[in-house]
C-alpha positions as a Markdown table, in Angstrom:
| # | Residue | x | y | z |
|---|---|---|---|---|
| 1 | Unk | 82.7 | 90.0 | 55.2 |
| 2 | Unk | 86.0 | 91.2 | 54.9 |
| 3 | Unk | 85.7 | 93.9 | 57.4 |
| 4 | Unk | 83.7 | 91.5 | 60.1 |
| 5 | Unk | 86.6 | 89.4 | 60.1 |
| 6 | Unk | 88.9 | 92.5 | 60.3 |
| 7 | Unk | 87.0 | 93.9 | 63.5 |
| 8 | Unk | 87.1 | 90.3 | 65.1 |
| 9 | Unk | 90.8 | 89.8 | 64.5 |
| 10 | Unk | 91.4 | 93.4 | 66.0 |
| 11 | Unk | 88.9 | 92.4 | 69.1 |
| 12 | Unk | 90.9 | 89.6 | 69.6 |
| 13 | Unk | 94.3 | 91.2 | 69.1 |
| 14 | Unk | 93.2 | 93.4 | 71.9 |
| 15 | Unk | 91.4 | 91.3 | 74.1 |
| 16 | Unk | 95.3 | 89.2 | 74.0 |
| 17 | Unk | 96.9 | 92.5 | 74.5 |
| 18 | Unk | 95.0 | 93.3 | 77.5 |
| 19 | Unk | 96.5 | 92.8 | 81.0 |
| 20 | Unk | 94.2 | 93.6 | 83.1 |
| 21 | Unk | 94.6 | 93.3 | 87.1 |
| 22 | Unk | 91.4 | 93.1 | 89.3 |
| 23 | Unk | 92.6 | 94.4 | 92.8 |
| 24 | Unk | 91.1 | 93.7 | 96.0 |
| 25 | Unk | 90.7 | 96.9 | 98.5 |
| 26 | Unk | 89.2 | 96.9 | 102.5 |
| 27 | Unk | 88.7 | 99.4 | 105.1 |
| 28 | Unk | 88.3 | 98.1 | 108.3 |
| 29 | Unk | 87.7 | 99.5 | 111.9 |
| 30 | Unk | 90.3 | 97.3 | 113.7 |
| 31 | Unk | 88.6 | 99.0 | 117.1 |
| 32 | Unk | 91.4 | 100.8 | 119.5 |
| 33 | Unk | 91.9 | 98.4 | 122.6 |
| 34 | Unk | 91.0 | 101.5 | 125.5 |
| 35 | Unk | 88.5 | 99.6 | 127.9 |
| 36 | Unk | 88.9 | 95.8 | 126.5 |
| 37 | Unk | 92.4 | 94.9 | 128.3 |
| 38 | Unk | 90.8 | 91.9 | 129.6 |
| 39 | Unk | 92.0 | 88.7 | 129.0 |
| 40 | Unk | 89.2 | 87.0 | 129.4 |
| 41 | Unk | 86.9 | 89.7 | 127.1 |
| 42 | Unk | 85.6 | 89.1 | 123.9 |
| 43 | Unk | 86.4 | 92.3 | 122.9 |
| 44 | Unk | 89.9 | 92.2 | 123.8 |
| 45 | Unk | 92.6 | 92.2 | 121.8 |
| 46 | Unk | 93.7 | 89.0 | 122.6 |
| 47 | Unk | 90.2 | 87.6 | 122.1 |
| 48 | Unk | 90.3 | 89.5 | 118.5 |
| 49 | Unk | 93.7 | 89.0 | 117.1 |
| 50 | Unk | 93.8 | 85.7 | 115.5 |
| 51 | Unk | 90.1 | 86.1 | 114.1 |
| 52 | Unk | 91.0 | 89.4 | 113.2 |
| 53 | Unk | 94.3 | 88.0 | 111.1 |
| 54 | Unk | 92.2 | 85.3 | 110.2 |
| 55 | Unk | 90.0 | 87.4 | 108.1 |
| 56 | Unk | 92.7 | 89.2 | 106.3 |
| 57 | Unk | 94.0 | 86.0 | 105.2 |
| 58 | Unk | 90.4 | 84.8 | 104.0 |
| 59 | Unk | 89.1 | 87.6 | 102.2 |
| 60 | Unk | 93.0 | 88.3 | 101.2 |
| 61 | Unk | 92.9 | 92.3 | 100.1 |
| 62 | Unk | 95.4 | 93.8 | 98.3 |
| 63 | Unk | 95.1 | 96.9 | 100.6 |
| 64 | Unk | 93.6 | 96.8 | 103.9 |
| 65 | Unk | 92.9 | 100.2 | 105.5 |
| 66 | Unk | 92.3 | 100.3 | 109.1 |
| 67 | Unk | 90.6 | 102.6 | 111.8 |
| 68 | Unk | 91.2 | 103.4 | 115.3 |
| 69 | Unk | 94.6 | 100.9 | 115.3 |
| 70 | Unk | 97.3 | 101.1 | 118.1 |
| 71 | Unk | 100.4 | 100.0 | 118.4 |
| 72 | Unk | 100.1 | 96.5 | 119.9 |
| 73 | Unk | 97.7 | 95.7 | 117.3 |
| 74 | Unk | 100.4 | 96.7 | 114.4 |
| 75 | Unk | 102.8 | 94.8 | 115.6 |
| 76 | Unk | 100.9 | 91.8 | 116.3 |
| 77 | Unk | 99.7 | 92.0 | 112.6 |
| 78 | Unk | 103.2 | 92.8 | 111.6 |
| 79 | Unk | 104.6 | 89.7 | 113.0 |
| 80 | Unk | 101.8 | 87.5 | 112.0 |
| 81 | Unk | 101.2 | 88.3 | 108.4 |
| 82 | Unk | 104.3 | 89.1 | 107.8 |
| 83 | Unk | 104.8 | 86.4 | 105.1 |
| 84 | Unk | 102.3 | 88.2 | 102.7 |
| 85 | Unk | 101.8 | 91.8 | 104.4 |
| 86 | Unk | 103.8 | 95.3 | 104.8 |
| 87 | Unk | 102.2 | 97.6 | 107.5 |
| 88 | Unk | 102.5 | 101.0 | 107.1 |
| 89 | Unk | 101.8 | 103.6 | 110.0 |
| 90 | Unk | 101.7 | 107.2 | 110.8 |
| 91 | Unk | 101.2 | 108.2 | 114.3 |
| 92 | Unk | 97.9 | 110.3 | 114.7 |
| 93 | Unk | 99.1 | 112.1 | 117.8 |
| 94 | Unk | 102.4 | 111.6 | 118.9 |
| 95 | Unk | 103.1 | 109.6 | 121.0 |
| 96 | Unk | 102.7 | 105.8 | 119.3 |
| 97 | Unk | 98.7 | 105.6 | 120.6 |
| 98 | Unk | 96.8 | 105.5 | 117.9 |
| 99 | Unk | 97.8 | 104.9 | 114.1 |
| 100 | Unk | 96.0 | 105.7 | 110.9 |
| 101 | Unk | 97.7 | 102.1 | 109.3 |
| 102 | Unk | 97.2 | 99.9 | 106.1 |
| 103 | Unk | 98.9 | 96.5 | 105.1 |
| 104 | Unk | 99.7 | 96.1 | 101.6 |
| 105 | Unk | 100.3 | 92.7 | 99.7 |
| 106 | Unk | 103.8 | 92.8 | 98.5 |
| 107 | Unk | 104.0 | 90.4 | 96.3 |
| 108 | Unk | 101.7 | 92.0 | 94.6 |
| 109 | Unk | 101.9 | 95.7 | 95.1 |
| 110 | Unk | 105.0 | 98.1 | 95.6 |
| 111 | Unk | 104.5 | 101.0 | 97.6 |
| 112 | Unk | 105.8 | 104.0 | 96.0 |
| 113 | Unk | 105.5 | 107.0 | 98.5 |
| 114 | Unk | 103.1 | 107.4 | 101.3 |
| 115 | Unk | 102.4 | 110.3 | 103.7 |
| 116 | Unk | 99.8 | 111.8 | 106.3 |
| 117 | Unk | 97.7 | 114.2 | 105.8 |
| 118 | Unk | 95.5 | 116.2 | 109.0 |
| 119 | Unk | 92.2 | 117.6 | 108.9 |
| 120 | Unk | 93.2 | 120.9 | 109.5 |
| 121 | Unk | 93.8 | 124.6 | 108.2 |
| 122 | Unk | 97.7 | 122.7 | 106.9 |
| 123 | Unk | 96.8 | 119.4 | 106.0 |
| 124 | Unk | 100.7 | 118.6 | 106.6 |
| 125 | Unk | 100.3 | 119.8 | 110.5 |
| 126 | Unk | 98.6 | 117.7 | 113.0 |
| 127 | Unk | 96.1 | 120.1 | 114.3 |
| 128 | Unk | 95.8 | 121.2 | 117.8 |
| 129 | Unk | 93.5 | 124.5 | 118.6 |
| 130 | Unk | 91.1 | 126.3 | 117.1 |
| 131 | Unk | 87.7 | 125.7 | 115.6 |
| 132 | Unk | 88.1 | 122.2 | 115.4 |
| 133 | Unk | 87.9 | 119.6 | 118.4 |
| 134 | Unk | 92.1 | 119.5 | 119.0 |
| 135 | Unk | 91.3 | 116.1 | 121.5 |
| 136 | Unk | 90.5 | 113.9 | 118.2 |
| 137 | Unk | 93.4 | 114.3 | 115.6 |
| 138 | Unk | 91.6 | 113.3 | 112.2 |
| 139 | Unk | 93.5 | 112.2 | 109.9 |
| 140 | Unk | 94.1 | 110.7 | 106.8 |
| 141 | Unk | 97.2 | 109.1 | 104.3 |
| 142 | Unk | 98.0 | 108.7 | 101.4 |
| 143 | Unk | 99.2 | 106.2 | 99.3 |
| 144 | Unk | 101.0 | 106.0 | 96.0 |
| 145 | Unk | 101.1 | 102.1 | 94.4 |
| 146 | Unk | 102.5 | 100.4 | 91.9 |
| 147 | Unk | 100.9 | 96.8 | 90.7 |
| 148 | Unk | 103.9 | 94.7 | 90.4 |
| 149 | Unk | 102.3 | 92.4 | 87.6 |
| 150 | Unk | 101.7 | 95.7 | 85.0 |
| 151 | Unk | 103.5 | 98.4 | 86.2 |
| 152 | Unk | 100.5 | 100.5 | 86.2 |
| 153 | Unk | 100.3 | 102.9 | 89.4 |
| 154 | Unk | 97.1 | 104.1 | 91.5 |
């Protein structure tokens, strides 16, 4: 008996001892705006923005990863979310067209480093001839987090 109540004081020892953080993650194709510059389109941006920051407030992610963004579209997010969200971007080609982004909570998380990595022969050059198709930079970045509430980092 003695060693029931032994294991269930321990259990519950731990179980108070545990701080444990669920966190919310989302990739999303954000879709570039080449083609949709019509106001009146429903695949504009200007059709997409506010349902588009309307989601991310909804399904509230702690990280939100996004495809195919430009600039317009970062800053637009950048201004509206701005309460909640940090925006991170890395230019995939020069030039401010297209960004591999993500918004972070920040009252939640604290970014600790983040940097771009290419697709290529050195993953810390943008590549631009050889074997691989130079006219679509791939890219991808990566993140270093803390979660505020713990201290534990991913």
């Amino acid at each position: 008996m003695k060693k029931y109540l032994l294991l269930a004081a321990s259990l519950l020892l731990m179980a108070s001892c545990s701080s444990e953080t669920h966190l919310r993650f989302m990739s999303f194709n954000i879709e570039h705006t080449a083609g949709t510059f019509e106001k009146d389109s429903t695949t504009s941006w200007a059709a997409r923005c506010v349902p588009v920051e309307t989601m991310l407030m909804d399904i509230h992610p702690d990280v939100a990863f996004f495809q195919e963004s430009q600039g317009a579209q970062l800053d637009s997010l950048e201004k509206h979310l701005a309460d909640t969200y940090e925006v991170v971007r890395y230019d995939q080609k020069g030039g401010g067209y297209y960004y591999m982004s993500f918004i972070y909570d920040k009252s939640k998380i604290e970014l600790l480093e983040s940097e771009p990595r290419w697709f290529s022969p050195d993953p810390t050059v943008p590549f631009t001839s050889g074997e691989w198709d130079p006219k679509f930079t791939k890219m991808a970045v990566l993140g270093h987090f803390k979660v505020l509430e713990t201290g534990k980092d991913f």
